[in-house]
Short mmCIF file of C-alpha atoms in Angstrom, two decimals:
data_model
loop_
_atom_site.label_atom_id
_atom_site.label_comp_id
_atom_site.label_asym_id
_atom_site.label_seq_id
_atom_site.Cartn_x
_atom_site.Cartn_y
_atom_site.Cartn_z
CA UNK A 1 -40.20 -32.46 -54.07
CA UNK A 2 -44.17 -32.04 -53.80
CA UNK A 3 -44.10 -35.70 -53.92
CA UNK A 4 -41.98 -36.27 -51.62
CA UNK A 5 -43.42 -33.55 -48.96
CA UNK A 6 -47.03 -35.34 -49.85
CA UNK A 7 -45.80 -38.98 -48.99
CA UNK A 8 -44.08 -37.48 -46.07
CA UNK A 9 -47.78 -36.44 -44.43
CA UNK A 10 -49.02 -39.47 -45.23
CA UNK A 11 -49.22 -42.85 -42.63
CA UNK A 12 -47.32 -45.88 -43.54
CA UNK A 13 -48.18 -49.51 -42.04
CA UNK A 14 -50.58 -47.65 -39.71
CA UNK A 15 -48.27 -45.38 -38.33
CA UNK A 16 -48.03 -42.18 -38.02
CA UNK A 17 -45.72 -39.62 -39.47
CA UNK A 18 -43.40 -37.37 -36.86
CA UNK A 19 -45.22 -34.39 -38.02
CA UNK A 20 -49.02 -35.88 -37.59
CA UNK A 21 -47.92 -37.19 -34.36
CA UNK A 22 -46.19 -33.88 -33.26
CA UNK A 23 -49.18 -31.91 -34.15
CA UNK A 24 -51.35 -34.02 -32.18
CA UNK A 25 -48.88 -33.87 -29.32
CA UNK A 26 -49.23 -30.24 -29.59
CA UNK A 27 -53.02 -30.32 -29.63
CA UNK A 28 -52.87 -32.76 -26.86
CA UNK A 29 -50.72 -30.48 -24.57
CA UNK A 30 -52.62 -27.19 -25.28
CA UNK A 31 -55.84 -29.04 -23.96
CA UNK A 32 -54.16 -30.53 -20.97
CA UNK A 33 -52.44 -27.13 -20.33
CA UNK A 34 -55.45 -25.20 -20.36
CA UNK A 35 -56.53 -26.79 -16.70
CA UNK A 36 -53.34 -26.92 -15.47
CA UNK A 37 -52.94 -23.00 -15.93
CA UNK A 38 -55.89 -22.86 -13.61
CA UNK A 39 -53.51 -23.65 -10.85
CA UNK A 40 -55.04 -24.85 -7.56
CA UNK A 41 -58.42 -24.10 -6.92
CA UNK A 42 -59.00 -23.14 -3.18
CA UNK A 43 -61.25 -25.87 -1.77
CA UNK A 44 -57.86 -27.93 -2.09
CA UNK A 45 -55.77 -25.25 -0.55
CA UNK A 46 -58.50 -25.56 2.03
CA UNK A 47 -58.84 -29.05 2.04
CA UNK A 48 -54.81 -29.34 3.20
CA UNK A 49 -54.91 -26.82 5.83
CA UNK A 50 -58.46 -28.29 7.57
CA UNK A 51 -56.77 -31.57 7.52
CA UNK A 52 -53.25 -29.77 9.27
CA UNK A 53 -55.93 -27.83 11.64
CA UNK A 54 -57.67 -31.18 12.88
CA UNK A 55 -54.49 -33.06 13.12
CA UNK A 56 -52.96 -30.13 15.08
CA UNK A 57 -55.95 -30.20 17.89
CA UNK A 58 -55.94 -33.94 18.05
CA UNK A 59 -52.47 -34.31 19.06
CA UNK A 60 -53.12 -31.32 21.16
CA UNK A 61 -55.34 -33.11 23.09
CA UNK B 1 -49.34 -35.88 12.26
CA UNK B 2 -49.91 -33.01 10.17
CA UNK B 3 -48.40 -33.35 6.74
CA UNK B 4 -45.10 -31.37 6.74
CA UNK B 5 -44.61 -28.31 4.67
CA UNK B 6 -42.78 -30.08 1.99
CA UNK B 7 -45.26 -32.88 1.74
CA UNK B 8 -47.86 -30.16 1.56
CA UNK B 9 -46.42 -28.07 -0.94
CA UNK B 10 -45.69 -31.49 -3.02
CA UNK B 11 -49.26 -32.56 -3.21
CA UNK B 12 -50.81 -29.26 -4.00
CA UNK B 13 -47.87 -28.74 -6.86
CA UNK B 14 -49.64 -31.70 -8.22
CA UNK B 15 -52.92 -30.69 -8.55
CA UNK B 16 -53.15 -29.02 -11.95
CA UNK B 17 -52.64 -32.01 -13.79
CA UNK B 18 -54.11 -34.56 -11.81
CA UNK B 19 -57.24 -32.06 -12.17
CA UNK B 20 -56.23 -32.09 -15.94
CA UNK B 21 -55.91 -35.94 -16.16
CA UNK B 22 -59.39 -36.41 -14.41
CA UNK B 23 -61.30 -33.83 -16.60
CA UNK B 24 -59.38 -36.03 -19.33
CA UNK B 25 -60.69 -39.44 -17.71
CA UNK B 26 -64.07 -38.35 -16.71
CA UNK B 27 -64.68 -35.55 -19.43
CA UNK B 28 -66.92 -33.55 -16.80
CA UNK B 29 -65.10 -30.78 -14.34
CA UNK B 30 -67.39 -30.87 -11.30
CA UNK B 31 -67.00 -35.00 -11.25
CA UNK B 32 -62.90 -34.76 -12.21
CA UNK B 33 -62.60 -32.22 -8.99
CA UNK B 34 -64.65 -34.62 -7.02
CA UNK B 35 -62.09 -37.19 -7.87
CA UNK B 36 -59.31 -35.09 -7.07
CA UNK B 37 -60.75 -34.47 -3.73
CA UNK B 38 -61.23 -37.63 -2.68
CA UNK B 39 -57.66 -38.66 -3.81
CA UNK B 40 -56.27 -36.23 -1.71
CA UNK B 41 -58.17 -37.47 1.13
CA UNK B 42 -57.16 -40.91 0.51
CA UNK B 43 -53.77 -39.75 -0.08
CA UNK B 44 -53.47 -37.86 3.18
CA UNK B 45 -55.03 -40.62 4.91
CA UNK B 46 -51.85 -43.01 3.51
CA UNK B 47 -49.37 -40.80 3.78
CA UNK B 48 -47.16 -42.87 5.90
CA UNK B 49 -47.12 -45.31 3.00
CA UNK B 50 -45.95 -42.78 0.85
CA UNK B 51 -41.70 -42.77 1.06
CA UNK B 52 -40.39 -39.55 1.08
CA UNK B 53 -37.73 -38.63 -2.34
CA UNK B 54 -40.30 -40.61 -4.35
CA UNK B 55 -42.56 -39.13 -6.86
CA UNK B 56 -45.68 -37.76 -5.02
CA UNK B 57 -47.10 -36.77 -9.07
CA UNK B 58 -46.70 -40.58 -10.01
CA UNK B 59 -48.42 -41.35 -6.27
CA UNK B 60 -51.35 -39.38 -6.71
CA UNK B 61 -52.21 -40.30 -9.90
CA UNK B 62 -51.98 -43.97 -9.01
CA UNK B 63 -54.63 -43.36 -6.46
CA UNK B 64 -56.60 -41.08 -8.82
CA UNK B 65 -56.33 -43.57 -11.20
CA UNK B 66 -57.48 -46.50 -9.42
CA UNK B 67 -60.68 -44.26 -7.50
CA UNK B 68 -61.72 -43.71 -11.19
CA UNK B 69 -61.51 -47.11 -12.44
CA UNK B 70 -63.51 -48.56 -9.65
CA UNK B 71 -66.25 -45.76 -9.75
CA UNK B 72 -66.37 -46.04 -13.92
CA UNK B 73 -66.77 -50.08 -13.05
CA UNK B 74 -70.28 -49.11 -11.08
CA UNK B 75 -71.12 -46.33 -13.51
CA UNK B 76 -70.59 -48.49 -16.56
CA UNK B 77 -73.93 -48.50 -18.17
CA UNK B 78 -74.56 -44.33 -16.88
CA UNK B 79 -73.88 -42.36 -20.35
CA UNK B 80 -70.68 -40.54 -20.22
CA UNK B 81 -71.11 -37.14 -20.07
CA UNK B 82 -71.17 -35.69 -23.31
CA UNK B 83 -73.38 -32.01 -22.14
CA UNK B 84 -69.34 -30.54 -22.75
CA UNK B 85 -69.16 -29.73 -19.61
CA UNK B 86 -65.62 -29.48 -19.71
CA UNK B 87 -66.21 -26.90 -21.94
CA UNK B 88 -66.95 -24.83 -19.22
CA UNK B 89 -63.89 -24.90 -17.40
CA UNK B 90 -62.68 -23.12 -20.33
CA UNK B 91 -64.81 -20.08 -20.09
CA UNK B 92 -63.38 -17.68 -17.74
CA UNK B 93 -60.14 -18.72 -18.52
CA UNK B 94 -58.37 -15.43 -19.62
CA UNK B 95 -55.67 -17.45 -22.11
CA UNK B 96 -58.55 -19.48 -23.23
CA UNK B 97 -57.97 -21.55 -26.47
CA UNK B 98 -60.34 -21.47 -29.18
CA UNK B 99 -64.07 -23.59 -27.49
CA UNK B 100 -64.88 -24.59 -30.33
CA UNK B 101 -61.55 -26.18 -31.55
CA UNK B 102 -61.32 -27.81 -27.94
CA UNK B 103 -65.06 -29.20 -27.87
CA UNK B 104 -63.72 -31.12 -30.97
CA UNK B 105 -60.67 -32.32 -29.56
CA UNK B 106 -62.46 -33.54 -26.02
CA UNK B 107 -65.31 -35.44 -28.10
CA UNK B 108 -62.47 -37.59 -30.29
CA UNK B 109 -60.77 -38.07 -27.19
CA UNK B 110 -63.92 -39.25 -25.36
CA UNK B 111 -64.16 -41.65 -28.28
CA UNK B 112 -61.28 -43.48 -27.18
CA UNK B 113 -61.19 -46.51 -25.07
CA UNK B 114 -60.40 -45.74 -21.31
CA UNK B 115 -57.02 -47.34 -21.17
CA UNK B 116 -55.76 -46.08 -24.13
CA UNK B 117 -57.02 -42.34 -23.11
CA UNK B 118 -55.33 -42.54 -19.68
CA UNK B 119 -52.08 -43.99 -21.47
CA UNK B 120 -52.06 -41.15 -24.06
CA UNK B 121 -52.61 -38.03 -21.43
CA UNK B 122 -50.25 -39.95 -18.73
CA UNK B 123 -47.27 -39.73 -21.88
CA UNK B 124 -48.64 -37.28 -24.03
CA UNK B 125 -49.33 -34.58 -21.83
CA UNK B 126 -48.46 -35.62 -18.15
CA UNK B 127 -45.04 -35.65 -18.72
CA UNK B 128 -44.86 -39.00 -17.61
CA UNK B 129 -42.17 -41.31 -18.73
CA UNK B 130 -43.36 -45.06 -20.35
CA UNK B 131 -41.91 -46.49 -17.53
CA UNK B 132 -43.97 -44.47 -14.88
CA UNK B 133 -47.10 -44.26 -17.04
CA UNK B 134 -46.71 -48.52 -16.65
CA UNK B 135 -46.33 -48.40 -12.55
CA UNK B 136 -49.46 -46.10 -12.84
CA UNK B 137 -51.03 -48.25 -14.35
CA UNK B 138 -50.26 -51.11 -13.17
CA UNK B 139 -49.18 -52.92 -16.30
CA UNK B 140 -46.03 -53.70 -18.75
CA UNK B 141 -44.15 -50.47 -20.57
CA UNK B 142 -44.93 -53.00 -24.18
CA UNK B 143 -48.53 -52.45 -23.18
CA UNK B 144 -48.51 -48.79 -22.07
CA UNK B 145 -46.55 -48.31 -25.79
CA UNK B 146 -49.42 -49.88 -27.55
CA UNK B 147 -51.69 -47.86 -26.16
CA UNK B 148 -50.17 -44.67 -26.93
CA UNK B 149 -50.00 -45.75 -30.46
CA UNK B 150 -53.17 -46.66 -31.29
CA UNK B 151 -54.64 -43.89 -28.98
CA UNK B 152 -52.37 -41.65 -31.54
CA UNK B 153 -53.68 -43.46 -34.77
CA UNK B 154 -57.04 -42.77 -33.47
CA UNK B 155 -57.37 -39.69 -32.35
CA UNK B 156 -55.75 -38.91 -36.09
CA UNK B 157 -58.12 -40.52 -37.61
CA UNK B 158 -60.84 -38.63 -35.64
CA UNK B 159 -59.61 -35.60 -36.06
CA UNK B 160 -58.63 -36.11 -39.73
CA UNK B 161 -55.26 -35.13 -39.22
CA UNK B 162 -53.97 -37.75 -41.19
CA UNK B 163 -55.71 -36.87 -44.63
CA UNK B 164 -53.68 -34.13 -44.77
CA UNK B 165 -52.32 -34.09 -48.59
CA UNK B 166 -51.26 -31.56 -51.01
CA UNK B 167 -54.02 -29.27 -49.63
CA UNK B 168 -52.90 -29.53 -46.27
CA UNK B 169 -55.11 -30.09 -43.69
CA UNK B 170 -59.22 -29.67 -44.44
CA UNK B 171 -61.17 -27.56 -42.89
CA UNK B 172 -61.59 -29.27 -39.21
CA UNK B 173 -57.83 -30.01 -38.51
CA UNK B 174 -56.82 -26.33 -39.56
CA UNK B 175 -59.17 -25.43 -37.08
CA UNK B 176 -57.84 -27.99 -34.41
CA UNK B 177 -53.86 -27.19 -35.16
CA UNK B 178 -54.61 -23.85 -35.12
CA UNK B 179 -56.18 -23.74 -31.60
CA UNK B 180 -53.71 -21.65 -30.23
CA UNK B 181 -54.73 -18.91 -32.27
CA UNK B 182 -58.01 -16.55 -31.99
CA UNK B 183 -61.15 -16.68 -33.30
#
């Protein structure tokens, strides 16, 4: 059984096992979800409504 | 034309990640938001080629994508930025993972080649499909697979994660899977 578990962890032909690769997946996600929990900073929110504002008085003119 | 309310609403749903796929690209925060800036300006300034139903995540990023290929082309021979800046993002971030852990993970991953980095975070973390990871890209799903694969292999190897044995992982990959935790 501890051989078995042992082999299992292990990479075979250069891939990897589904429990390396879901680990790293996990890894991956927490980094990349760490920004995205940020949620929009406000010189975008800004950025948006300055471009509706200058489209709004151009067509106004 | 202005941009309607549910073209609007589209494009700022996307910025999270296509902040968190150019902090992944670029590895710096203050030159990842420029980037995100700009694609939204080019974006807005293009909207009428963008069809309405289609995927305005997939769209950005395409245009994200392409800015930072053609900027990295002129800053080739600059040193990446390796000051962990991105690091810093992290700081006042109340849910914050572990710095230390994450300064690990960002250096391996800046260790990786460009297109297999962009492959990995577009499928790995994205959420993007092979398939749409390829149009972003701009090349075959075979090729976009490869990627992700040796990107994976890699980033194992970096990280150690694949000498795990009967002791389980050493000391650096506890650290890394454990990220999620507190220090």
């Amino acid at each position: 059984m501890m051989q078995t578990d042992t082999q299992a962890t292990r990479r075979s032909r250069g891939r990897l096992t589904r429990d390396v690769q879901s680990k790293l997946g996990k890894v991956l996600q927490n980094y990349f979800d760490d920004v995205v929990k940020q949620g929009v900073p406000d010189r975008f929110k800004d950025l948006l409504q300055q471009y509706n504002e200058r489209k709004d008085k151009e067509s106004g003119q | 034309m202005t941009l309607a309310p549910s073209v609007r609403e589209a494009m700022l749903g996307a910025v999270p990640s296509l902040r968190a796929f150019a902090i992944s690209l670029c590895g710096n925060v203050d030159r990842a938001d420029d980037l995100v800036q700009e694609t939204l300006l080019r974006a807005m300034a293009n909207i009428d080629s963008f069809q309405p139903g289609t995927n305005m995540s997939a769209w950005l990023f395409t245009i994200l994508r392409n800015l930072f290929r053609s900027e990295y082309r002129k800053r080739r021979r600059e040193v990446e930025d390796t000051d962990g800046t991105y690091a810093e993002t992290l700081k006042s971030h109340p849910e914050q993972h572990s710095r230390v852990e994450f300064e690990e993970f960002r250096q391996a991953l800046s260790k990786l080649p460009p297109d297999q980095r962009e492959a990995l975070i577009l499928v790995g973390a994205s959420g993007f499909s092979y398939e749409e990871a390829a149009a972003i890209c701009d090349c075959a799903v075979g090729t976009i697979k490869s990627r992700v694969n040796r990107a994976r292999t890699r980033l194992a190897e970096l990280l150690a994660i694949d000498t795990a044995d009967d002791f389980g992982p050493d000391r650096t990959t506890r650290a890394i899977l454990t990220a999620g935790g507190r220090r």
